[in-house]
Amino acid sequence: MDRLAALLSVVASAPRLKETKMIVKASGNVTPPLSSNNNFTCDVPGCKYSTPRSDSMKTHNALKHGVNVTWYKCDVENCTHKAKQLSDINRHKAHVHDIGARWFPCSEEGCEYSSKNPGNLRNHMANVHFINVVWHHCQQEGCVFKAKSSGHLKSHLANKHLIGVKWHSCDRPGCTHRAKSAGDLRKHRANIHNIDVVWHFCPEKGCDYKAKEAGQISKHKAHVHNINVKWHYCLSGTNSSRCKFKAKSAGHIRNHMQNKHGIGVVFQPCSVVGCDYKAKQPCELSRHMKRNHPELPPSPTSDNLTTTT
C-alpha cells in the first residue's frame, strides 16, 4: 500500500515538472542567482561594495579592480583604444571617430554650436547664452566665487581652499608629482611618463595630427579645420553697444576683455624697487624683466596683485 501511494505521488508530480522545464526553455533567460544571505560582498581589501546579484559583482570586479576583465577594442584603423564595456567603445567611436554620433544643435539663432552630448549642450546654453543658469556659490568666508556647475565649484574648493581634496600620487620612481584627481594623474602619467597613452587621431583626410587627449583633438579640429567651433563672445557693453569680438577659446576672450576693455585685469607690478612698471599678463612681466632687469629673475607675487573690474 505504501509503494502504491509513492507511485501515485510521482505520477501526480510529473506534469508539473515538465511544465516547469518548458517555461525555462521558452524564456531562454535565467536570472543570475542570489546569494544565500541575499548579499555578495567584494573580497578586495578595503572595498565595501556589496550586491544581491552575482552578475553585478562580476561587473564591479572587472570595472573597479580589473578582475577577469573582458577587453573590447576599437576597430578603427590605427586606434589602440580599448574599454571594459562595449557601450564605452560605442561612445568612444562616436566622440573620437564620429561613428554613429548623434548631434545636439544649439537652438539659439545664429549659433552654430552642436554637441554629441546633451549635457554639453546644456552647459553651452548656460555658459554662452546664460539660459537656465543655476549658480553655485562658494560658501567660504570672503570668497565671492560662483560657478555654473557643481563640478566647477567642487574643483574651485579643492584648488583654492584645499577642501575635499584627495591626493593621488605618481608611483614612478623619483617622481614627486601628485594630483587632486585620478584623471589628472592619468594625464600626468601619459604626458610625462608615456604610461597608458591612448592616442587620438584627427579624422580629417590628409591630417596627421594626433594627441594624447580627446579634448586636444576637438581643439585642433576647431582651430585648424573650423569643425564644431565653440565661439566665445565678449560680454562688454549693453545689447545696443555690445562688443562683437568672438574667439574660439575662453582664454582668448579673457585676454581680449582685459586688454581692450580693462575688465578682470590682474595687474602684476615689477618687483624691482623704484620701477613703476606693471603688466596685465605674466608673460609681459617676464619680458619686461628680461629687457630691463636682466640681472634679476621675474618674481611676481600674489601679495601685491591688484584687480580691476
PDB file of C-alpha atoms in Angstrom, residues 18 61 79 88 105 107 122-123 186 235:
ATOM      1  CA  LYS A  18       7.519  19.010 -17.342  1.00  0.00           C
ATOM      2  CA  ASN A  61      35.230  43.336 -10.021  1.00  0.00           C
ATOM      3  CA  CYS A  79      43.315  53.277 -32.947  1.00  0.00           C
ATOM      4  CA  ASP A  88      32.171  52.583 -23.807  1.00  0.00           C
ATOM      5  CA  PRO A 105      22.481  71.557 -32.030  1.00  0.00           C
ATOM      6  CA  SER A 107      18.633  76.346 -30.706  1.00  0.00           C
ATOM      7  CA  ARG A 122      23.078  72.341 -21.535  1.00  0.00           C
ATOM      8  CA  ASN A 123      26.439  73.627 -20.332  1.00  0.00           C
ATOM      9  CA  ARG A 186      46.360  59.685 -15.600  1.00  0.00           C
ATOM     10  CA  LEU A 235      30.441  90.361 -22.726  1.00  0.00           C
TER      11      LEU A 235
END
